[in-house]
mmCIF file of C-alpha atoms in Angstrom:
data_model
loop_
_atom_site.group_PDB
_atom_site.id
_atom_site.type_symbol
_atom_site.label_atom_id
_atom_site.label_comp_id
_atom_site.label_asym_id
_atom_site.label_seq_id
_atom_site.Cartn_x
_atom_site.Cartn_y
_atom_site.Cartn_z
ATOM 1 C CA MET A 1 0.000 0.000 0.000
ATOM 2 C CA ALA A 2 1.464 3.331 -1.010
ATOM 3 C CA SER A 3 2.069 5.916 1.651
ATOM 4 C CA GLY A 4 -0.546 8.181 0.122
ATOM 5 C CA CYS A 5 -3.316 5.613 0.366
ATOM 6 C CA VAL A 6 -5.765 6.545 3.097
ATOM 7 C CA GLY A 7 -6.670 3.644 5.352
ATOM 8 C CA TYR A 8 -10.309 2.780 5.839
ATOM 9 C CA ARG A 9 -11.892 3.360 9.181
ATOM 10 C CA ARG A 10 -15.067 2.316 10.933
ATOM 11 C CA SER A 11 -16.495 2.912 14.356
ATOM 12 C CA ARG A 12 -15.879 0.019 16.655
ATOM 13 C CA VAL A 13 -17.137 -0.641 20.129
ATOM 14 C CA ILE A 14 -14.515 -2.514 22.118
ATOM 15 C CA VAL A 15 -16.355 -4.920 24.394
ATOM 16 C CA ASP A 16 -14.895 -6.568 27.469
ATOM 17 C CA SER A 17 -13.704 -9.867 25.970
ATOM 18 C CA ARG A 18 -12.068 -11.124 29.157
ATOM 19 C CA SER A 19 -13.126 -14.504 30.456
ATOM 20 C CA ARG A 20 -14.935 -14.836 33.767
ATOM 21 C CA TRP A 21 -11.699 -16.210 35.258
ATOM 22 C CA GLU A 22 -9.672 -13.223 34.023
ATOM 23 C CA ARG A 23 -12.211 -10.719 35.331
ATOM 24 C CA GLY A 24 -12.429 -12.551 38.640
ATOM 25 C CA LEU A 25 -8.674 -12.725 39.148
ATOM 26 C CA GLY A 26 -8.324 -9.065 38.222
ATOM 27 C CA ALA A 27 -10.981 -8.138 40.774
ATOM 28 C CA LEU A 28 -9.210 -10.244 43.400
ATOM 29 C CA LEU A 29 -5.904 -8.485 42.730
ATOM 30 C CA ARG A 30 -7.561 -5.066 42.910
ATOM 31 C CA SER A 31 -9.060 -6.075 46.251
ATOM 32 C CA ALA A 32 -5.617 -7.118 47.471
ATOM 33 C CA ALA A 33 -4.261 -3.727 46.379
ATOM 34 C CA GLY A 34 -6.759 -2.101 48.742
ATOM 35 C CA LEU A 35 -5.532 -3.967 51.835
ATOM 36 C CA PRO A 36 -4.006 -2.041 54.749
ATOM 37 C CA ILE A 37 -0.258 -1.483 54.515
ATOM 38 C CA ARG A 38 0.456 -3.912 57.336
ATOM 39 C CA ALA A 39 -1.469 -6.678 55.564
ATOM 40 C CA LYS A 40 0.303 -5.927 52.305
ATOM 41 C CA ARG A 41 3.676 -6.129 53.997
ATOM 42 C CA ALA A 42 2.754 -9.455 55.558
ATOM 43 C CA ALA A 43 1.814 -10.791 52.127
ATOM 44 C CA ALA A 44 4.815 -9.281 50.352
ATOM 45 C CA GLY A 45 7.523 -10.208 52.846
ATOM 46 C CA PRO A 46 10.436 -8.036 54.017
ATOM 47 C CA PRO A 47 11.223 -4.902 51.989
ATOM 48 C CA ALA A 48 13.221 -5.627 48.841
ATOM 49 C CA ARG A 49 16.175 -3.253 48.581
ATOM 50 C CA LEU A 50 18.761 -3.316 45.813
ATOM 51 C CA ASP A 51 21.120 -0.765 44.259
ATOM 52 C CA GLY A 52 20.003 1.912 46.708
ATOM 53 C CA GLN A 53 16.336 1.452 45.788
ATOM 54 C CA GLN A 54 13.338 -0.098 47.520
ATOM 55 C CA LEU A 55 10.764 -2.027 45.536
ATOM 56 C CA ASP A 56 7.280 -0.556 45.706
ATOM 57 C CA LEU A 57 5.177 -2.473 48.236
ATOM 58 C CA ASP A 58 2.241 -3.065 45.873
ATOM 59 C CA VAL A 59 4.587 -4.345 43.162
ATOM 60 C CA GLN A 60 6.311 -6.651 45.626
ATOM 61 C CA MET A 61 2.999 -8.048 46.850
ATOM 62 C CA LEU A 62 1.776 -8.698 43.303
ATOM 63 C CA MET A 63 5.048 -10.403 42.442
ATOM 64 C CA ARG A 64 4.713 -12.580 45.548
ATOM 65 C CA LEU A 65 1.178 -13.544 44.546
ATOM 66 C CA ALA A 66 2.279 -14.217 40.970
ATOM 67 C CA ALA A 67 5.018 -16.519 42.250
ATOM 68 C CA LEU A 68 2.349 -18.728 43.829
ATOM 69 C CA ALA A 69 1.006 -19.607 40.385
ATOM 70 C CA PRO A 70 2.857 -22.139 38.219
ATOM 71 C CA GLN A 71 5.080 -20.464 35.645
ATOM 72 C CA PRO A 72 5.107 -22.528 32.438
ATOM 73 C CA VAL A 73 8.300 -22.701 30.434
ATOM 74 C CA LYS A 74 8.143 -20.998 27.051
ATOM 75 C CA SER A 75 7.274 -23.762 24.619
ATOM 76 C CA SER A 76 6.049 -21.850 21.580
ATOM 77 C CA VAL A 77 5.439 -18.385 20.225
ATOM 78 C CA GLU A 78 1.704 -18.926 20.485
ATOM 79 C CA ASP A 79 2.057 -19.845 24.155
ATOM 80 C CA VAL A 80 3.869 -16.559 24.779
ATOM 81 C CA ARG A 81 1.206 -14.604 22.934
ATOM 82 C CA ARG A 82 -1.583 -16.385 24.775
ATOM 83 C CA ARG A 83 0.032 -15.620 28.128
ATOM 84 C CA SER A 84 0.571 -11.988 27.104
ATOM 85 C CA ARG A 85 -3.097 -11.620 26.291
ATOM 86 C CA ARG A 86 -4.171 -13.304 29.525
ATOM 87 C CA SER A 87 -1.791 -11.246 31.646
ATOM 88 C CA ALA A 88 -3.000 -7.996 30.074
ATOM 89 C CA ALA A 89 -6.619 -9.026 30.613
ATOM 90 C CA VAL A 90 -6.016 -9.748 34.299
ATOM 91 C CA LEU A 91 -4.108 -6.509 34.910
ATOM 92 C CA ALA A 92 -6.576 -4.248 33.119
ATOM 93 C CA GLY A 93 -9.240 -2.502 35.144
ATOM 94 C CA PRO A 94 -12.527 -1.239 33.722
ATOM 95 C CA ALA A 95 -11.953 0.284 30.286
ATOM 96 C CA ILE A 96 -11.520 4.060 30.309
ATOM 97 C CA PRO A 97 -14.382 5.505 28.201
ATOM 98 C CA MET A 98 -13.441 7.129 24.907
ATOM 99 C CA ARG A 99 -15.455 9.378 22.624
ATOM 100 C CA LYS A 100 -14.809 6.754 19.980
ATOM 101 C CA VAL A 101 -12.442 3.917 19.138
ATOM 102 C CA GLU A 102 -11.943 3.089 15.476
ATOM 103 C CA SER A 103 -10.265 0.305 13.552
ATOM 104 C CA LEU A 104 -8.084 1.367 10.639
ATOM 105 C CA VAL A 105 -5.804 -0.105 8.049
ATOM 106 C CA VAL A 106 -2.751 2.086 7.551
ATOM 107 C CA SER A 107 0.258 1.809 5.305
ATOM 108 C CA GLY A 108 2.940 -0.622 6.364
ATOM 109 C CA ALA A 109 6.166 -1.264 4.520
ATOM 110 C CA GLU A 110 4.719 -4.089 2.418
ATOM 111 C CA GLY A 111 0.983 -3.474 2.518
ATOM 112 C CA GLY A 112 -1.773 -2.549 4.884
ATOM 113 C CA ILE A 113 -1.422 -3.205 8.610
ATOM 114 C CA GLY A 114 -4.001 -2.872 11.351
ATOM 115 C CA ALA A 115 -4.236 0.058 13.718
ATOM 116 C CA ARG A 116 -6.612 1.421 16.320
ATOM 117 C CA LEU A 117 -7.439 5.113 16.783
ATOM 118 C CA TYR A 118 -8.479 6.336 20.226
ATOM 119 C CA THR A 119 -10.313 9.657 20.503
ATOM 120 C CA PRO A 120 -10.756 10.773 24.124
ATOM 121 C CA ALA A 121 -13.802 12.606 25.368
ATOM 122 C CA SER A 122 -11.493 15.426 26.482
ATOM 123 C CA ALA A 123 -9.980 16.065 23.048
ATOM 124 C CA GLN A 124 -9.952 19.731 22.008
ATOM 125 C CA ALA A 125 -10.126 20.119 18.228
ATOM 126 C CA PRO A 126 -7.769 19.676 16.621
ATOM 127 C CA PRO A 127 -5.925 17.553 19.182
ATOM 128 C CA PRO A 128 -2.342 16.292 18.886
ATOM 129 C CA LEU A 129 -1.633 12.737 17.755
ATOM 130 C CA LEU A 130 0.547 10.063 19.369
ATOM 131 C CA VAL A 131 1.595 7.183 17.107
ATOM 132 C CA TYR A 132 2.114 4.311 19.535
ATOM 133 C CA TYR A 133 3.972 0.997 19.205
ATOM 134 C CA HIS A 134 3.116 -1.692 21.756
ATOM 135 C CA GLY A 135 5.666 -3.690 23.710
ATOM 136 C CA GLY A 136 5.965 -7.467 23.897
ATOM 137 C CA GLY A 137 9.508 -8.217 22.781
ATOM 138 C CA TRP A 138 8.613 -7.729 19.085
ATOM 139 C CA VAL A 139 6.807 -11.087 19.482
ATOM 140 C CA GLY A 140 4.067 -11.134 22.117
ATOM 141 C CA GLY A 141 2.074 -7.887 22.263
ATOM 142 C CA ASP A 142 -0.776 -6.682 20.063
ATOM 143 C CA LEU A 143 -3.481 -4.026 19.897
ATOM 144 C CA ASP A 144 -5.585 -5.744 22.556
ATOM 145 C CA THR A 145 -2.812 -6.273 25.110
ATOM 146 C CA HIS A 146 -2.079 -2.544 25.069
ATOM 147 C CA ASP A 147 -5.621 -1.241 24.891
ATOM 148 C CA ALA A 148 -5.516 -0.034 28.522
ATOM 149 C CA PRO A 149 -2.322 2.083 28.329
ATOM 150 C CA CYS A 150 -3.442 3.613 25.031
ATOM 151 C CA ARG A 151 -6.763 4.624 26.587
ATOM 152 C CA PHE A 152 -4.935 5.989 29.628
ATOM 153 C CA LEU A 153 -2.588 8.163 27.564
ATOM 154 C CA ALA A 154 -5.389 9.383 25.295
ATOM 155 C CA ALA A 155 -7.612 10.349 28.217
ATOM 156 C CA ARG A 156 -4.936 11.927 30.392
ATOM 157 C CA ALA A 157 -2.994 13.727 27.651
ATOM 158 C CA GLY A 158 -6.018 14.833 25.634
ATOM 159 C CA ALA A 159 -4.453 13.391 22.495
ATOM 160 C CA LEU A 160 -5.529 11.030 19.754
ATOM 161 C CA VAL A 161 -3.587 7.778 20.030
ATOM 162 C CA LEU A 162 -2.962 5.644 16.968
ATOM 163 C CA SER A 163 -1.860 2.183 18.108
ATOM 164 C CA VAL A 164 -0.007 0.355 15.330
ATOM 165 C CA ASP A 165 -0.161 -3.411 14.785
ATOM 166 C CA TYR A 166 3.269 -3.812 13.199
ATOM 167 C CA ARG A 167 4.394 -7.197 11.897
ATOM 168 C CA ARG A 168 5.833 -9.410 14.622
ATOM 169 C CA ALA A 169 8.670 -11.884 14.827
ATOM 170 C CA PRO A 170 9.436 -14.701 14.263
ATOM 171 C CA GLU A 171 7.085 -14.827 11.267
ATOM 172 C CA HIS A 172 8.435 -11.417 10.244
ATOM 173 C CA PRO A 173 11.936 -10.965 11.695
ATOM 174 C CA PHE A 174 13.984 -7.763 11.829
ATOM 175 C CA PRO A 175 13.729 -5.319 10.147
ATOM 176 C CA ALA A 176 10.025 -5.862 9.317
ATOM 177 C CA ALA A 177 8.789 -4.183 12.515
ATOM 178 C CA VAL A 178 11.110 -1.205 11.959
ATOM 179 C CA ASP A 179 9.963 -0.815 8.375
ATOM 180 C CA ASP A 180 6.304 -0.932 9.406
ATOM 181 C CA ALA A 181 6.896 1.518 12.255
ATOM 182 C CA LEU A 182 8.454 4.063 9.927
ATOM 183 C CA ALA A 183 5.822 3.575 7.212
ATOM 184 C CA ALA A 184 2.949 3.904 9.695
ATOM 185 C CA MET A 185 4.438 7.011 11.276
ATOM 186 C CA SER A 186 4.901 8.618 7.850
ATOM 187 C CA TRP A 187 1.348 7.728 6.895
ATOM 188 C CA ALA A 188 -0.020 9.164 10.128
ATOM 189 C CA ALA A 189 1.914 12.409 9.710
ATOM 190 C CA GLU A 190 0.667 12.804 6.142
ATOM 191 C CA HIS A 191 -2.954 12.017 7.055
ATOM 192 C CA ALA A 192 -3.142 13.604 10.505
ATOM 193 C CA ALA A 193 -5.755 16.137 9.451
ATOM 194 C CA GLU A 194 -7.954 13.381 7.998
ATOM 195 C CA LEU A 195 -7.680 11.540 11.313
ATOM 196 C CA GLY A 196 -8.913 14.685 13.058
ATOM 197 C CA ALA A 197 -5.523 15.652 14.506
ATOM 198 C CA ASP A 198 -3.243 18.668 14.272
ATOM 199 C CA PRO A 199 -0.595 17.850 11.620
ATOM 200 C CA ALA A 200 1.904 20.118 13.403
ATOM 201 C CA ARG A 201 1.706 18.101 16.631
ATOM 202 C CA VAL A 202 2.425 14.457 15.859
ATOM 203 C CA ALA A 203 4.476 12.465 18.367
ATOM 204 C CA VAL A 204 5.746 8.906 18.395
ATOM 205 C CA GLY A 205 6.008 6.610 21.387
ATOM 206 C CA GLY A 206 6.029 3.101 22.735
ATOM 207 C CA ASP A 207 6.942 0.836 25.606
ATOM 208 C CA SER A 208 9.779 -1.699 25.779
ATOM 209 C CA ALA A 209 10.195 -3.134 22.260
ATOM 210 C CA GLY A 210 7.738 -0.467 21.110
ATOM 211 C CA GLY A 211 9.978 2.181 22.648
ATOM 212 C CA ASN A 212 12.802 0.720 20.595
ATOM 213 C CA LEU A 213 10.722 1.089 17.426
ATOM 214 C CA ALA A 214 9.724 4.644 18.325
ATOM 215 C CA ALA A 215 13.354 5.666 18.847
ATOM 216 C CA VAL A 216 14.486 4.010 15.625
ATOM 217 C CA ALA A 217 11.606 5.378 13.540
ATOM 218 C CA SER A 218 12.341 8.900 14.807
ATOM 219 C CA ARG A 219 15.966 8.701 13.718
ATOM 220 C CA LEU A 220 15.147 7.154 10.350
ATOM 221 C CA ALA A 221 12.490 9.798 9.662
ATOM 222 C CA ILE A 222 14.964 12.597 10.356
ATOM 223 C CA GLY A 223 17.605 10.913 8.236
ATOM 224 C CA SER A 224 15.277 10.408 5.277
ATOM 225 C CA GLY A 225 13.968 13.955 5.292
ATOM 226 C CA GLY A 226 10.388 12.701 5.514
ATOM 227 C CA PRO A 227 7.689 13.651 8.001
ATOM 228 C CA ALA A 228 9.203 13.560 11.472
ATOM 229 C CA PRO A 229 7.609 13.544 14.930
ATOM 230 C CA VAL A 230 7.903 16.538 17.216
ATOM 231 C CA LEU A 231 8.352 14.389 20.333
ATOM 232 C CA GLN A 232 9.534 10.904 21.341
ATOM 233 C CA LEU A 233 7.815 9.171 24.275
ATOM 234 C CA LEU A 234 9.985 6.218 25.311
ATOM 235 C CA LEU A 235 8.848 3.980 28.171
ATOM 236 C CA TYR A 236 11.524 1.579 29.493
ATOM 237 C CA PRO A 237 12.832 1.176 25.924
ATOM 238 C CA VAL A 238 15.149 -1.463 24.514
ATOM 239 C CA THR A 239 18.022 0.602 23.114
ATOM 240 C CA ASP A 240 20.991 -1.770 22.822
ATOM 241 C CA VAL A 241 20.785 -5.498 22.122
ATOM 242 C CA SER A 242 24.519 -5.640 21.374
ATOM 243 C CA GLN A 243 25.551 -5.735 25.047
ATOM 244 C CA LYS A 244 24.203 -6.136 28.565
ATOM 245 C CA ARG A 245 24.778 -3.495 31.202
ATOM 246 C CA ALA A 246 24.920 -3.700 34.988
ATOM 247 C CA SER A 247 21.140 -3.620 35.368
ATOM 248 C CA TYR A 248 20.990 -7.039 33.719
ATOM 249 C CA ARG A 249 23.208 -8.416 36.481
ATOM 250 C CA LEU A 250 21.255 -6.640 39.205
ATOM 251 C CA PHE A 251 17.694 -7.264 38.030
ATOM 252 C CA GLY A 252 17.986 -10.088 35.503
ATOM 253 C CA GLU A 253 16.186 -12.544 37.754
ATOM 254 C CA GLY A 254 13.189 -12.260 40.028
ATOM 255 C CA PHE A 255 11.493 -9.103 38.710
ATOM 256 C CA LEU A 256 9.098 -10.633 36.146
ATOM 257 C CA LEU A 257 11.190 -9.717 33.088
ATOM 258 C CA ASP A 258 14.196 -12.027 33.385
ATOM 259 C CA GLU A 259 17.392 -12.116 31.360
ATOM 260 C CA PRO A 260 16.442 -15.428 29.662
ATOM 261 C CA ASP A 261 13.168 -13.790 28.582
ATOM 262 C CA MET A 262 15.029 -10.989 26.833
ATOM 263 C CA ASP A 263 17.402 -13.482 25.211
ATOM 264 C CA TRP A 264 14.429 -15.467 23.911
ATOM 265 C CA TYR A 265 12.737 -12.392 22.441
ATOM 266 C CA ARG A 266 15.980 -11.073 20.924
ATOM 267 C CA ASP A 267 16.768 -14.390 19.223
ATOM 268 C CA ARG A 268 13.368 -14.514 17.567
ATOM 269 C CA TYR A 269 13.470 -10.918 16.436
ATOM 270 C CA LEU A 270 17.114 -11.084 15.311
ATOM 271 C CA PRO A 271 17.807 -14.568 13.921
ATOM 272 C CA ASP A 272 21.020 -13.181 12.393
ATOM 273 C CA PRO A 273 23.373 -12.617 15.367
ATOM 274 C CA ALA A 274 25.216 -9.882 13.446
ATOM 275 C CA ALA A 275 22.062 -7.758 13.418
ATOM 276 C CA VAL A 276 22.568 -6.771 17.078
ATOM 277 C CA GLY A 277 25.111 -4.235 15.775
ATOM 278 C CA ASP A 278 22.625 -2.620 13.406
ATOM 279 C CA PRO A 279 21.478 0.808 14.715
ATOM 280 C CA ARG A 280 17.963 -0.085 13.598
ATOM 281 C CA ALA A 281 18.023 -2.773 16.305
ATOM 282 C CA SER A 282 20.272 -0.934 18.781
ATOM 283 C CA PRO A 283 19.590 2.820 18.478
ATOM 284 C CA LEU A 284 22.058 3.596 21.272
ATOM 285 C CA ILE A 285 24.984 2.701 19.016
ATOM 286 C CA ALA A 286 23.872 4.856 16.079
ATOM 287 C CA GLU A 287 26.743 6.944 14.757
ATOM 288 C CA ASP A 288 24.851 10.236 15.052
ATOM 289 C CA VAL A 289 21.800 11.104 17.156
ATOM 290 C CA ALA A 290 22.012 14.891 16.827
ATOM 291 C CA GLY A 291 18.922 16.694 15.571
ATOM 292 C CA LEU A 292 16.430 14.135 16.852
ATOM 293 C CA PRO A 293 13.083 15.246 18.324
ATOM 294 C CA PRO A 294 12.886 16.075 22.033
ATOM 295 C CA ALA A 295 12.427 12.955 24.151
ATOM 296 C CA TYR A 296 10.730 11.912 27.354
ATOM 297 C CA VAL A 297 12.383 8.723 28.623
ATOM 298 C CA ALA A 298 10.947 6.819 31.578
ATOM 299 C CA THR A 299 12.735 3.860 33.159
ATOM 300 C CA ALA A 300 11.959 1.492 36.027
ATOM 301 C CA GLY A 301 14.415 1.017 38.866
ATOM 302 C CA PHE A 302 14.083 -2.777 39.045
ATOM 303 C CA ASP A 303 14.358 -3.480 35.314
ATOM 304 C CA PRO A 304 17.171 -5.212 33.418
ATOM 305 C CA LEU A 305 16.656 -2.612 30.662
ATOM 306 C CA ARG A 306 17.074 0.336 33.025
ATOM 307 C CA ASP A 307 20.676 1.204 32.263
ATOM 308 C CA GLU A 308 20.418 1.094 28.470
ATOM 309 C CA GLY A 309 17.327 3.311 28.525
ATOM 310 C CA GLU A 310 19.120 5.860 30.672
ATOM 311 C CA ALA A 311 22.274 5.591 28.566
ATOM 312 C CA TYR A 312 20.199 6.436 25.492
ATOM 313 C CA ALA A 313 18.738 9.479 27.206
ATOM 314 C CA GLU A 314 22.224 10.657 28.151
ATOM 315 C CA ARG A 315 23.468 10.046 24.607
ATOM 316 C CA LEU A 316 20.667 12.211 23.232
ATOM 317 C CA ARG A 317 21.360 14.911 25.794
ATOM 318 C CA ALA A 318 25.071 14.943 24.944
ATOM 319 C CA ALA A 319 24.131 15.440 21.285
ATOM 320 C CA GLY A 320 22.054 18.514 22.125
ATOM 321 C CA VAL A 321 18.628 16.861 22.022
ATOM 322 C CA PRO A 322 16.240 18.154 24.723
ATOM 323 C CA VAL A 323 15.595 15.206 27.049
ATOM 324 C CA ALA A 324 13.563 14.623 30.193
ATOM 325 C CA LEU A 325 14.734 11.426 31.925
ATOM 326 C CA ARG A 326 12.672 9.994 34.750
ATOM 327 C CA ARG A 327 13.566 6.882 36.730
ATOM 328 C CA HIS A 328 10.683 5.399 38.709
ATOM 329 C CA ALA A 329 12.917 3.763 41.272
ATOM 330 C CA GLY A 330 10.414 1.431 42.934
ATOM 331 C CA LEU A 331 8.810 0.019 39.782
ATOM 332 C CA ILE A 332 9.497 -2.884 37.441
ATOM 333 C CA HIS A 333 9.460 -3.344 33.684
ATOM 334 C CA GLY A 334 5.985 -3.055 32.187
ATOM 335 C CA PHE A 335 4.580 -0.578 34.697
ATOM 336 C CA ALA A 336 2.354 0.984 32.015
ATOM 337 C CA MET A 337 0.206 -2.143 32.356
ATOM 338 C CA TYR A 338 -0.194 -1.854 36.143
ATOM 339 C CA THR A 339 -2.154 1.386 36.526
ATOM 340 C CA ALA A 340 -5.303 -0.379 37.771
ATOM 341 C CA LEU A 341 -3.427 -2.237 40.517
ATOM 342 C CA VAL A 342 -0.376 -0.228 41.575
ATOM 343 C CA PRO A 343 -0.838 3.400 42.650
ATOM 344 C CA GLU A 344 2.830 4.186 41.998
ATOM 345 C CA ALA A 345 2.485 2.867 38.432
ATOM 346 C CA ARG A 346 -0.578 5.027 37.964
ATOM 347 C CA GLU A 347 1.369 8.053 39.185
ATOM 348 C CA ALA A 348 4.186 7.214 36.774
ATOM 349 C CA MET A 349 1.773 7.073 33.855
ATOM 350 C CA LEU A 350 0.035 10.265 34.952
ATOM 351 C CA GLU A 351 3.443 11.937 34.854
ATOM 352 C CA THR A 352 4.070 10.417 31.428
ATOM 353 C CA ALA A 353 0.740 11.709 30.131
ATOM 354 C CA GLY A 354 1.514 15.134 31.586
ATOM 355 C CA ALA A 355 4.844 15.171 29.777
ATOM 356 C CA LEU A 356 3.068 14.238 26.551
ATOM 357 C CA ARG A 357 0.477 16.955 27.029
ATOM 358 C CA MET A 358 3.175 19.553 27.757
ATOM 359 C CA GLY A 359 5.395 18.417 24.899
ATOM 360 C CA LEU A 360 2.533 18.646 22.425
ATOM 361 C CA ALA A 361 1.029 21.903 23.689
ATOM 362 C CA ARG A 362 0.347 24.560 21.104
ATOM 363 C CA PRO A 363 2.991 27.284 21.075
ATOM 364 C CA GLY A 364 1.919 30.093 23.367
ATOM 365 C CA SER A 365 -0.763 28.029 25.095
#
């Protein structure tokens, strides 16, 4: 599909497709989150302190409860995707109401790809637009797993959010996701007005592997001279798969995202080992990052990806790119998914949405 081809769109009501078990477990976890502090501490165990940080009590309690359930070994890609969908369904609270949610087909690198457009009730015409890439290790996430954080950002930032269903590995290994991310961002920038957004205020963002794609697509857009975002929103991004920093040693086991998990995802996304040195996979090692859009980078204290995300922020800053770096010291990887259960995660995402709103404010407003 050519970049000038407008995707079709239709109104779509997203119904709660969670099973009774998923809804019930989610309600149970939300009830546990409302326990008195003393009861939470009894359930969570002694405070977890590492690298000068203390793990948030609600996170620690949820991790303790999760450890009581059997953890199946990864046996197939479909198993990982099924578990990603189930986990997201359990963690999600009641869906945040939107003015409308629409399904689209937008331009990918080799044809149409799915997308979902969120229009919040608070949107002031014409609102800014965030092009969002979901996490999931380039393998496991999809539009449904990240419905909740997209609704949260749309509602709290007053922005349209276009969630992009890029091609996933291993069926479509690197650089398919990168190519789709860039094509979708270019399409969105060119058709922002038709989507109901302000063409002068288009941002790009994502979490984890999606943060990787957002960073890479921003650099490639600048380098190609095509439509470029005015802001990067990077949540605990993967920025360097060519090496492992100290945070892998510190937090590579016991904090839900383990080092073997990252190895598994990397190997399916990058079947060619030499590709780890490609800046499209590891944006931190790009030769030049000057002239990139301003960035908001959020990391989690207890995350194996913490150090590479912060190193990328510092690399941008050294190159003269305006950067706001925020470490949420008590949180773990994936905190964007925990807003219904963990108050500190909700605060982190409220701060993220505030940064997005401020970064996309009209000049003089």
